[in-house]
PDB file of C-alpha atoms in Angstrom:
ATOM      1  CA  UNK A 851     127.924  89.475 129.532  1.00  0.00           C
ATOM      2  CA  UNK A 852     127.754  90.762 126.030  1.00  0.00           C
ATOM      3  CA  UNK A 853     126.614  88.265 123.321  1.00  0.00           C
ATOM      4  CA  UNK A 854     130.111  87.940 121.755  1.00  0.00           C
ATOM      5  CA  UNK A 855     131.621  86.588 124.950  1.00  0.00           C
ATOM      6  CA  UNK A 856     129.862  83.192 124.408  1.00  0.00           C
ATOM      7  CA  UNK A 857     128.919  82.938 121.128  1.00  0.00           C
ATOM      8  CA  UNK A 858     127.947  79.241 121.653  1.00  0.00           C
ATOM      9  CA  UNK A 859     125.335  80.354 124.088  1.00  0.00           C
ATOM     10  CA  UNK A 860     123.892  83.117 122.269  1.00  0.00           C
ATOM     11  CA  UNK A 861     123.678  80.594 119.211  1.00  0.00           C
ATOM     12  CA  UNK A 862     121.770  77.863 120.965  1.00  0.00           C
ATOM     13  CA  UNK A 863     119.570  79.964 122.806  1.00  0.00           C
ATOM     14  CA  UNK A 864     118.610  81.424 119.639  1.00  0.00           C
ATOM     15  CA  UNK A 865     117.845  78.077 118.219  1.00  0.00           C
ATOM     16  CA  UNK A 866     116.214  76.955 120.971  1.00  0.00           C
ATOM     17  CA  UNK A 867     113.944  79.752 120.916  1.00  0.00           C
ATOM     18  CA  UNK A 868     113.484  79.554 117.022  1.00  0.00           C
ATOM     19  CA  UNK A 869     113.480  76.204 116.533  1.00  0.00           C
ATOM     20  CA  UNK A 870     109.726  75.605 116.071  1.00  0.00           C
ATOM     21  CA  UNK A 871     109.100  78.897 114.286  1.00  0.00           C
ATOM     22  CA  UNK A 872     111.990  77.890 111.749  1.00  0.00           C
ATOM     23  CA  UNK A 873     110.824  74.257 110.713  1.00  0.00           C
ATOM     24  CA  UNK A 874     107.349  75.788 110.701  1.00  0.00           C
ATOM     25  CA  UNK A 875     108.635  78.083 108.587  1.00  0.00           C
ATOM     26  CA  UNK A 876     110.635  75.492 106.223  1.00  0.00           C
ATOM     27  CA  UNK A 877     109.642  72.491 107.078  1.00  0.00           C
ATOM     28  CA  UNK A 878     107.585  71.909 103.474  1.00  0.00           C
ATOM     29  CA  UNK A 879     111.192  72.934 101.628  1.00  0.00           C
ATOM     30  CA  UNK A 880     113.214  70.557 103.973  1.00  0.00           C
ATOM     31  CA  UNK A 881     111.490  67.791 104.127  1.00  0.00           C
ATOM     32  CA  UNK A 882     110.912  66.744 100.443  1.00  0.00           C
ATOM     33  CA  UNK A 883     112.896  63.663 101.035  1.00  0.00           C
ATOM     34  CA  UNK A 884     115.416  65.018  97.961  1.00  0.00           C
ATOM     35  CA  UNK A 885     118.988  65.928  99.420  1.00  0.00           C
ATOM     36  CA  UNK A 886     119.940  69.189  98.072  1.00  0.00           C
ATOM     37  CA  UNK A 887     122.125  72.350  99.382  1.00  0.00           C
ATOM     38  CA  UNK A 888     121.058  75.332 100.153  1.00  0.00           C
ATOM     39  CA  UNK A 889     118.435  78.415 100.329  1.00  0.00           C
ATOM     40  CA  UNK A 890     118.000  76.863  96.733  1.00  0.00           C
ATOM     41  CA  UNK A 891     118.045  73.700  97.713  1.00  0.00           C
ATOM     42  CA  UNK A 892     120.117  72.193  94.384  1.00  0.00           C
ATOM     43  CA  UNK A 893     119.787  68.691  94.437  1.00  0.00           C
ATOM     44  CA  UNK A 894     123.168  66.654  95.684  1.00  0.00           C
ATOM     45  CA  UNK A 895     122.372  64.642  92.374  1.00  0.00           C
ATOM     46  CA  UNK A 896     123.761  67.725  90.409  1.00  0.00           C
ATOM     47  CA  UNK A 897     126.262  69.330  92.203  1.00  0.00           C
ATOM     48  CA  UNK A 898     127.859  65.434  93.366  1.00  0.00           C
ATOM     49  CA  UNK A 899     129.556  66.716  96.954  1.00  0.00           C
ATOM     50  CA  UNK A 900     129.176  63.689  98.932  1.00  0.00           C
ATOM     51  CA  UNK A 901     129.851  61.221  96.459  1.00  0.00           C
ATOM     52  CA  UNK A 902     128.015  57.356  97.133  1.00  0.00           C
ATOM     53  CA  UNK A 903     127.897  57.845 100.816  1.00  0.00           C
ATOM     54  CA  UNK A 904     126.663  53.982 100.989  1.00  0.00           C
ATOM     55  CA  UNK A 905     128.093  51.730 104.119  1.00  0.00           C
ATOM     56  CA  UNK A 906     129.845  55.105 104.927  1.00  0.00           C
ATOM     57  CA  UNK A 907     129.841  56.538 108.859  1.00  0.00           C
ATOM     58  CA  UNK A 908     128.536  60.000 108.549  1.00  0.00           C
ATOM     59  CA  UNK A 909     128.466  62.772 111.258  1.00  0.00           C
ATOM     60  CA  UNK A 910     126.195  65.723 110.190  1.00  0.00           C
ATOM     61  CA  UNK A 911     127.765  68.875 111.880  1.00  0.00           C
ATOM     62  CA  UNK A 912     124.825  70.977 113.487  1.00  0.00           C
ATOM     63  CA  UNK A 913     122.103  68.970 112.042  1.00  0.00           C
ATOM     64  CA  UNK A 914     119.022  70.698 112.808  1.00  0.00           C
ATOM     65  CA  UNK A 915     116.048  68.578 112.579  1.00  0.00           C
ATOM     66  CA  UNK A 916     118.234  66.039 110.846  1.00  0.00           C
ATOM     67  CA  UNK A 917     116.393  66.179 107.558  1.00  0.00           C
ATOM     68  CA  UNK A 918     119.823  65.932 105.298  1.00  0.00           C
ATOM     69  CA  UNK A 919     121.118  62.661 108.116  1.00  0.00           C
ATOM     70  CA  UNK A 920     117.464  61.177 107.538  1.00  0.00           C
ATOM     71  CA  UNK A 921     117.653  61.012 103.808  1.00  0.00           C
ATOM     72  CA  UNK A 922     121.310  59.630 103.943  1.00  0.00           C
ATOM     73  CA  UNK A 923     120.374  56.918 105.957  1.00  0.00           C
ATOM     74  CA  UNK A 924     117.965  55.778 103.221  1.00  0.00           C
ATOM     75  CA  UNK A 925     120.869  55.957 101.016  1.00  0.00           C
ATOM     76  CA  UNK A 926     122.582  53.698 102.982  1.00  0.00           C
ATOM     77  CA  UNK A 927     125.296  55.541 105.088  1.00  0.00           C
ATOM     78  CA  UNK A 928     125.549  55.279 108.515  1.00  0.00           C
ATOM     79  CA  UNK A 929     124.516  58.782 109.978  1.00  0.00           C
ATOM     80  CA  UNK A 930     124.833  60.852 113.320  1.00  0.00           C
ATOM     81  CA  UNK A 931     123.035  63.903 113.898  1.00  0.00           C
ATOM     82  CA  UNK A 932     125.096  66.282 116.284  1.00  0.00           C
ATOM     83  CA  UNK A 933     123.668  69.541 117.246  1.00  0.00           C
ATOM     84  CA  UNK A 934     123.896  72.003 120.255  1.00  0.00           C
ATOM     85  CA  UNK A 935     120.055  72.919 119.854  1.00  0.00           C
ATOM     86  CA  UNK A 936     118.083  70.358 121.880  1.00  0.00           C
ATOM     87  CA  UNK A 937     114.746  72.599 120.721  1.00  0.00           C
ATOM     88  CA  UNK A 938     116.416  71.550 117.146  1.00  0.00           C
ATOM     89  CA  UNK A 939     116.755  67.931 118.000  1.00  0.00           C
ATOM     90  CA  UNK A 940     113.385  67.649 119.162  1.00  0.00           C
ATOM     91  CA  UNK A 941     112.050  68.835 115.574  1.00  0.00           C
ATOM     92  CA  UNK A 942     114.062  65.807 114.823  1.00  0.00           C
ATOM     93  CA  UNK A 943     112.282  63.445 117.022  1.00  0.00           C
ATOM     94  CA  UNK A 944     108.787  64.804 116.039  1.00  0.00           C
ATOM     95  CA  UNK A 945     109.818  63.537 112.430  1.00  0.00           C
ATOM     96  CA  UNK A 946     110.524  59.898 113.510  1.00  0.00           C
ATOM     97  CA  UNK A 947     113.607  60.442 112.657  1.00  0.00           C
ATOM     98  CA  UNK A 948     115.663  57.145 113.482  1.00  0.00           C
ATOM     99  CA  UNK A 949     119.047  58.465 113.275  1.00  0.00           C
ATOM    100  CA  UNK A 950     120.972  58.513 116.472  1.00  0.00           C
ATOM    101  CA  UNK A 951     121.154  61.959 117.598  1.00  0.00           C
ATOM    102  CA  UNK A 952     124.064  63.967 119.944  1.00  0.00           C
ATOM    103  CA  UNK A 953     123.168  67.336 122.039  1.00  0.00           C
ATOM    104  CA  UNK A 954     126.838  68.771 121.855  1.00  0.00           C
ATOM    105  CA  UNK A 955     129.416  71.213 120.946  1.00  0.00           C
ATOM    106  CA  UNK A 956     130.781  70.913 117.615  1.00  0.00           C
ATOM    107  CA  UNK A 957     133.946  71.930 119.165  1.00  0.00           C
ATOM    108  CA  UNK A 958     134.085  69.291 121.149  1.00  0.00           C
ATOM    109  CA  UNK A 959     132.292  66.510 119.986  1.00  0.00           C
ATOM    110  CA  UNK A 960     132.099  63.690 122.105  1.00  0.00           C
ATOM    111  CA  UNK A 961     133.653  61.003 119.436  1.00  0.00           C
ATOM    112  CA  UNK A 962     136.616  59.156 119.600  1.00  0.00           C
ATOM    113  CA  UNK A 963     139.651  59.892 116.837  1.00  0.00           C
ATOM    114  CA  UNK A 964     139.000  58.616 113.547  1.00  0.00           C
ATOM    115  CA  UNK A 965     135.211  57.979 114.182  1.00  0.00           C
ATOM    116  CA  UNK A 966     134.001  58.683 110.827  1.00  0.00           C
ATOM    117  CA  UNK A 967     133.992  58.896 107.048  1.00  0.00           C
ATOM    118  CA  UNK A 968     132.408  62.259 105.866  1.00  0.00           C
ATOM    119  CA  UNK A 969     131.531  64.922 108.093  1.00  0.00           C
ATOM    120  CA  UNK A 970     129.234  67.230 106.425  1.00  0.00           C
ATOM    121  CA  UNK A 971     126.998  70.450 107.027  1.00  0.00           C
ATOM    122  CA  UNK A 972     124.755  72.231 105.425  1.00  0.00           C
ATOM    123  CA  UNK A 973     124.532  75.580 107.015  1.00  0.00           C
ATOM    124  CA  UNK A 974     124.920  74.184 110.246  1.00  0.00           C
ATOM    125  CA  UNK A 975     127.735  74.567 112.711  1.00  0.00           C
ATOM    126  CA  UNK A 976     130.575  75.270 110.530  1.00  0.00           C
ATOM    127  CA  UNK A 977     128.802  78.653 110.009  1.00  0.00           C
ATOM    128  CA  UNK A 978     127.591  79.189 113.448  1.00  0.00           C
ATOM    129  CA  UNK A 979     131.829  78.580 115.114  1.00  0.00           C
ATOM    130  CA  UNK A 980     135.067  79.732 114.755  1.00  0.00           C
ATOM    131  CA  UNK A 981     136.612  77.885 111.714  1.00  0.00           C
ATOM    132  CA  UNK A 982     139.893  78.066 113.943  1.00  0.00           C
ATOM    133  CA  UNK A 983     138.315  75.721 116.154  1.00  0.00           C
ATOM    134  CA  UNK A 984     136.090  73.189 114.084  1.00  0.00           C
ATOM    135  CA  UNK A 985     138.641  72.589 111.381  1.00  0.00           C
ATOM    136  CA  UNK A 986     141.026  71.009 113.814  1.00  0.00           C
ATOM    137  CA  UNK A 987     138.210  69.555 115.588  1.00  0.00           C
ATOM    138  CA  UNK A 988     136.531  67.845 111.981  1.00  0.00           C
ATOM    139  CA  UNK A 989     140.220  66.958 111.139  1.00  0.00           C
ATOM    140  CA  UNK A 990     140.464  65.006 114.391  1.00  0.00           C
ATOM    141  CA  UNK A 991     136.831  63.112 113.774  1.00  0.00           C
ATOM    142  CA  UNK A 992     138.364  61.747 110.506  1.00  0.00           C
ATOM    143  CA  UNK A 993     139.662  58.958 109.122  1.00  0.00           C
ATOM    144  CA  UNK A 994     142.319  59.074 106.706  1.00  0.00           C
ATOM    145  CA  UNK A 995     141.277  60.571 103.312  1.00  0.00           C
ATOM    146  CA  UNK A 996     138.073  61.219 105.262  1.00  0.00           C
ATOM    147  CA  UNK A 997     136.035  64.169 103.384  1.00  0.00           C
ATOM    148  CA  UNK A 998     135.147  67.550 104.961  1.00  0.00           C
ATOM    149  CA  UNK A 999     132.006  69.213 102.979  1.00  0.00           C
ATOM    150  CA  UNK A1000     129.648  72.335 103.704  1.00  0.00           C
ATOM    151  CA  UNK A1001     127.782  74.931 102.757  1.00  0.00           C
ATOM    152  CA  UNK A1002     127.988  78.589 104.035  1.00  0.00           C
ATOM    153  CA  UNK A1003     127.063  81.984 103.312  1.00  0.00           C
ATOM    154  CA  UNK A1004     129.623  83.618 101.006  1.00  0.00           C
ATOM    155  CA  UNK A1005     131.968  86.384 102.428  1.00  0.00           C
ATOM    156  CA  UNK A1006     130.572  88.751  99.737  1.00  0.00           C
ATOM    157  CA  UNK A1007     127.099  88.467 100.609  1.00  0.00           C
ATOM    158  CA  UNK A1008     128.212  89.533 104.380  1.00  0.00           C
ATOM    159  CA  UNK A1009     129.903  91.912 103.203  1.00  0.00           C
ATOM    160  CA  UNK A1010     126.840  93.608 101.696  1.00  0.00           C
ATOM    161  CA  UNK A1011     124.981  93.775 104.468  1.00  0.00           C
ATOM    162  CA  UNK A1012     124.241  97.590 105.994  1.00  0.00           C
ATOM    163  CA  UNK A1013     125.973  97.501 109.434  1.00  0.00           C
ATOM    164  CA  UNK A1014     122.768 100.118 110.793  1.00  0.00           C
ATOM    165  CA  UNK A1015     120.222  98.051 109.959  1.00  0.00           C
ATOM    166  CA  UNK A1016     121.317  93.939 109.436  1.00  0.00           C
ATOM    167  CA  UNK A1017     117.429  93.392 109.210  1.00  0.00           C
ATOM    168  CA  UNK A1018     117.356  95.527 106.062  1.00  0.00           C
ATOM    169  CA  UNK A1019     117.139  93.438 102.447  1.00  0.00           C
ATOM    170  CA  UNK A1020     121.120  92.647 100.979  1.00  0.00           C
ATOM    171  CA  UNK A1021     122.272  95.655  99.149  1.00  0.00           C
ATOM    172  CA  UNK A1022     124.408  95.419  95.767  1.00  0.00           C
ATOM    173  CA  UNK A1023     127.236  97.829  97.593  1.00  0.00           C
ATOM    174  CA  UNK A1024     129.847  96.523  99.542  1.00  0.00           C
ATOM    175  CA  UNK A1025     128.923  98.003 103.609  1.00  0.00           C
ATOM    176  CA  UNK A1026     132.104  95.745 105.192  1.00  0.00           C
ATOM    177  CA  UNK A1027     135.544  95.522 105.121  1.00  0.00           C
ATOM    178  CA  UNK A1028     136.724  92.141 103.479  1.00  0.00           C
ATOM    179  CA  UNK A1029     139.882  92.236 105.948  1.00  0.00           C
ATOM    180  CA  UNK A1030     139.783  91.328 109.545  1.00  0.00           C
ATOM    181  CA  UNK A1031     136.239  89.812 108.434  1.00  0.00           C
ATOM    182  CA  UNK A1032     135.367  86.447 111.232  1.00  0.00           C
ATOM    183  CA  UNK A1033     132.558  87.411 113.135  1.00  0.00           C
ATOM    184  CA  UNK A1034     129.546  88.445 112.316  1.00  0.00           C
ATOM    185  CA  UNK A1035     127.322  89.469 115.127  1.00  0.00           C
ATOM    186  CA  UNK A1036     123.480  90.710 113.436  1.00  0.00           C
ATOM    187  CA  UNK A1037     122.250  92.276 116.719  1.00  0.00           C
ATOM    188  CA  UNK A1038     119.389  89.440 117.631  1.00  0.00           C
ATOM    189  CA  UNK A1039     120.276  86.507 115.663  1.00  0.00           C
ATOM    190  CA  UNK A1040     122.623  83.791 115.100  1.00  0.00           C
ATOM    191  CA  UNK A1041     126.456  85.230 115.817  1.00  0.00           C
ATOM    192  CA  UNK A1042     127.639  83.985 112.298  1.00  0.00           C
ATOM    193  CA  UNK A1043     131.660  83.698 111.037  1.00  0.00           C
ATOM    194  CA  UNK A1044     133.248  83.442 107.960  1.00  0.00           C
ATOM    195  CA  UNK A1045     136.736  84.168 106.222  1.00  0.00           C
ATOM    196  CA  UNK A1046     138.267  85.116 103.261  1.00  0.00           C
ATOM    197  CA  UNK A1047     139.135  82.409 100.767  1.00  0.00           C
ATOM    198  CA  UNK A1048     142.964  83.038 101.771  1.00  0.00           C
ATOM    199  CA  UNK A1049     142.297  82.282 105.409  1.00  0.00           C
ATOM    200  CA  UNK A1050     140.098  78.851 104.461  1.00  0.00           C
ATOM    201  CA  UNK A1051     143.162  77.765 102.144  1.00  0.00           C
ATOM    202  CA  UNK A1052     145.728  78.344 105.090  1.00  0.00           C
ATOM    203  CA  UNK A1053     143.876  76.469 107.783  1.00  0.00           C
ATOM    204  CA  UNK A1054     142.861  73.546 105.592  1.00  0.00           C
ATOM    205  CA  UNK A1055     146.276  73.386 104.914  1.00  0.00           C
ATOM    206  CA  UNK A1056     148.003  73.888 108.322  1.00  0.00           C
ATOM    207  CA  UNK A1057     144.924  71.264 109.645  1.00  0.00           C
ATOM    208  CA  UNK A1058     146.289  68.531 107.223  1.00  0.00           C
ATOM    209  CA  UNK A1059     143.402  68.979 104.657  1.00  0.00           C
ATOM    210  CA  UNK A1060     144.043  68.963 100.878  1.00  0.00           C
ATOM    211  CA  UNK A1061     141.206  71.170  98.759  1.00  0.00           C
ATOM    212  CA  UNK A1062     138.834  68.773  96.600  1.00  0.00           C
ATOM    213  CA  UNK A1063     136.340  71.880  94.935  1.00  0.00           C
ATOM    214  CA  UNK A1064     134.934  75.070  96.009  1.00  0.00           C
ATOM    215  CA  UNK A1065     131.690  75.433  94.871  1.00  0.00           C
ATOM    216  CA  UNK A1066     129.855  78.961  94.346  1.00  0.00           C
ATOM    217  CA  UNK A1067     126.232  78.011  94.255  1.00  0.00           C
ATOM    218  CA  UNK A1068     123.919  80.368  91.822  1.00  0.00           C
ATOM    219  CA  UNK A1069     120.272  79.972  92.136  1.00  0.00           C
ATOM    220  CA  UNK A1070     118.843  77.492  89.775  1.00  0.00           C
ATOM    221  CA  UNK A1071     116.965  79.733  87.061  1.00  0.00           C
ATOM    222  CA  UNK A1072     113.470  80.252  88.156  1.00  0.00           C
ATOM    223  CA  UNK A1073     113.454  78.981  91.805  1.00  0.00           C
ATOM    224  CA  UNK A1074     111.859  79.561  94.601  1.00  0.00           C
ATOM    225  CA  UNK A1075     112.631  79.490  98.259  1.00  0.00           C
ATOM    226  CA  UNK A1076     111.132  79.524 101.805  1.00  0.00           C
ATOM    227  CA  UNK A1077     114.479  81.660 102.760  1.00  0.00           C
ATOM    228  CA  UNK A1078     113.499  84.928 101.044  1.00  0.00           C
ATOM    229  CA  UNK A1079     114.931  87.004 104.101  1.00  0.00           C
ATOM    230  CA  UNK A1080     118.116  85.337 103.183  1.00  0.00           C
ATOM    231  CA  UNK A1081     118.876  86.951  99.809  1.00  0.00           C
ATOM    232  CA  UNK A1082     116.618  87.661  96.689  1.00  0.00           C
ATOM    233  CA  UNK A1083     116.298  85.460  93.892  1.00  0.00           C
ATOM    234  CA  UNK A1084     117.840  88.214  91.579  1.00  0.00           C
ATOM    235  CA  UNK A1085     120.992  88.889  94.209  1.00  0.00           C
ATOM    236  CA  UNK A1086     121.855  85.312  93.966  1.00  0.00           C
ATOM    237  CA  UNK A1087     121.216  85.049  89.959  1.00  0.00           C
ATOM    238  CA  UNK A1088     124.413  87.982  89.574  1.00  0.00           C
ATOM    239  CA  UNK A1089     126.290  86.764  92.704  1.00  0.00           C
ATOM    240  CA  UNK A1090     127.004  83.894  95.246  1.00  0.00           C
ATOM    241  CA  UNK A1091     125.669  84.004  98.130  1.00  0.00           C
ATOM    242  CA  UNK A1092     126.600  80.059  98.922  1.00  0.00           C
ATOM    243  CA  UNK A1093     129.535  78.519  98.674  1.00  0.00           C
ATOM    244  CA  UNK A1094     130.600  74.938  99.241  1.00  0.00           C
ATOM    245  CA  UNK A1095     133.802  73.425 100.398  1.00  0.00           C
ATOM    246  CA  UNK A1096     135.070  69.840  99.537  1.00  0.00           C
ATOM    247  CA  UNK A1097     138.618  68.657 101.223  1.00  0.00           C
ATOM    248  CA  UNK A1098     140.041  65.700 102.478  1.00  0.00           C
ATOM    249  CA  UNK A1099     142.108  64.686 105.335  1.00  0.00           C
ATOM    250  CA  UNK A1100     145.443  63.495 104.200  1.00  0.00           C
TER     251      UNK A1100
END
């Protein structure tokens, strides 16, 4: 079986695997109690996506160790941590972390209709599944005028990757075609997806979404990150490499 044929697998089994390496890796970034998005990690308290989350039911959409779920709970929402990663959820437990935590498919999350409020990611599993599928799937999880928000990698910055040699640093040349773009598969990674902006405006719509803000995230002027493998600091000064969605269920 190749590694595209179950893309779910492939993706858990490489967090399972990575999972200790990766919060060993970024745990000092992630766990400065500040929410913020990102590589960059730009605090929430400038770029305002969530909004005052407070008596709110949250579901965090491939929540890693939970660090984002742990600092919304002190900010007085009502969180759920869902990922497919146990190795990731046991980060979570090594934190303390009190919120309650799901081992599941984002595509089928085991929720009733209309569970919850916001359902958020940051990087998590709206960048590691078929948009086709979790859109629908978010849209279900919702309450009316329930918010949709998450970060990804930008098409363009996919797009700039050299198809030889995905381990190689981002180039500044285009190495992809933008059409037919939805998978991304880097060899011994994450399998990754994203879509042009036309395809994201189609299926919020056709899903019964209405677009709040897209957000292309620049890095703050003289930051740092623990994610250098993910693009250099002067890459994302002259392009995005993040982008955020906001939109709400009608």
């Amino acid at each position: 079986m190749s590694r595209t044929d179950d893309p779910e697998r492939t993706n858990r089994e490489f967090w399972d695997a990575d999972a200790d390496a990766y919060q060993a890796a970024h745990s000092k970034q992630l766990d400065d109690g500040v929410m913020a998005w990102g590589v960059w990690q730009v605090p929430e308290s400038e770029l305002h996506v969530l909004g005052d989350v407070a008596g709110k039911d949250v579901l965090e959409l491939g929540c890693g160790a939970a660090q984002w779920s742990t600092q919304l709970a002190a900010a007085g929402a009502r969180p759920v941590g869902l990922d497919q990663s146990r190795g990731q959820l046991r980060q979570a437990q090594r934190r303390g972390s009190r919120v309650p935590l799901v081992a599941a498919s984002a595509l089928h999350a085991p929720f009733r209709d209309a569970s919850f409020d916001l359902v958020f990611c940051d990087h998590g599993a709206m960048s590691f599944c078929d948009p086709a599928m979790t859109v629908p799937e978010v849209h279900r999880l919702l309450r009316p005028g329930g918010l949709l928000a998450f970060s990804s990698s930008t098409l363009l910055r996919m797009l700039c990757f050299r198809t030889d040699d995905p381990d190689a640093p981002i180039t500044r040349k285009l190495q992809q075609p933008q059409f037919g773009a939805r998978m991304f598969d880097w060899g011994d990674g994450t399998i990754d997806y994203q879509i042009p902006h036309f395809e994201w405006i189609r299926l919020f719509r056709d899903c019964g979404f209405e677009i709040e803000d897209l957000l292309e995230v620049r890095a703050p002027k003289g930051a740092t990150s623990t994610f250098s493998d993910y693009v250099d600091y002067k890459w994302a000064r002259r392009w995005p490499a993040e982008e955020i969605w906001k939109v709400r269920k009608r």
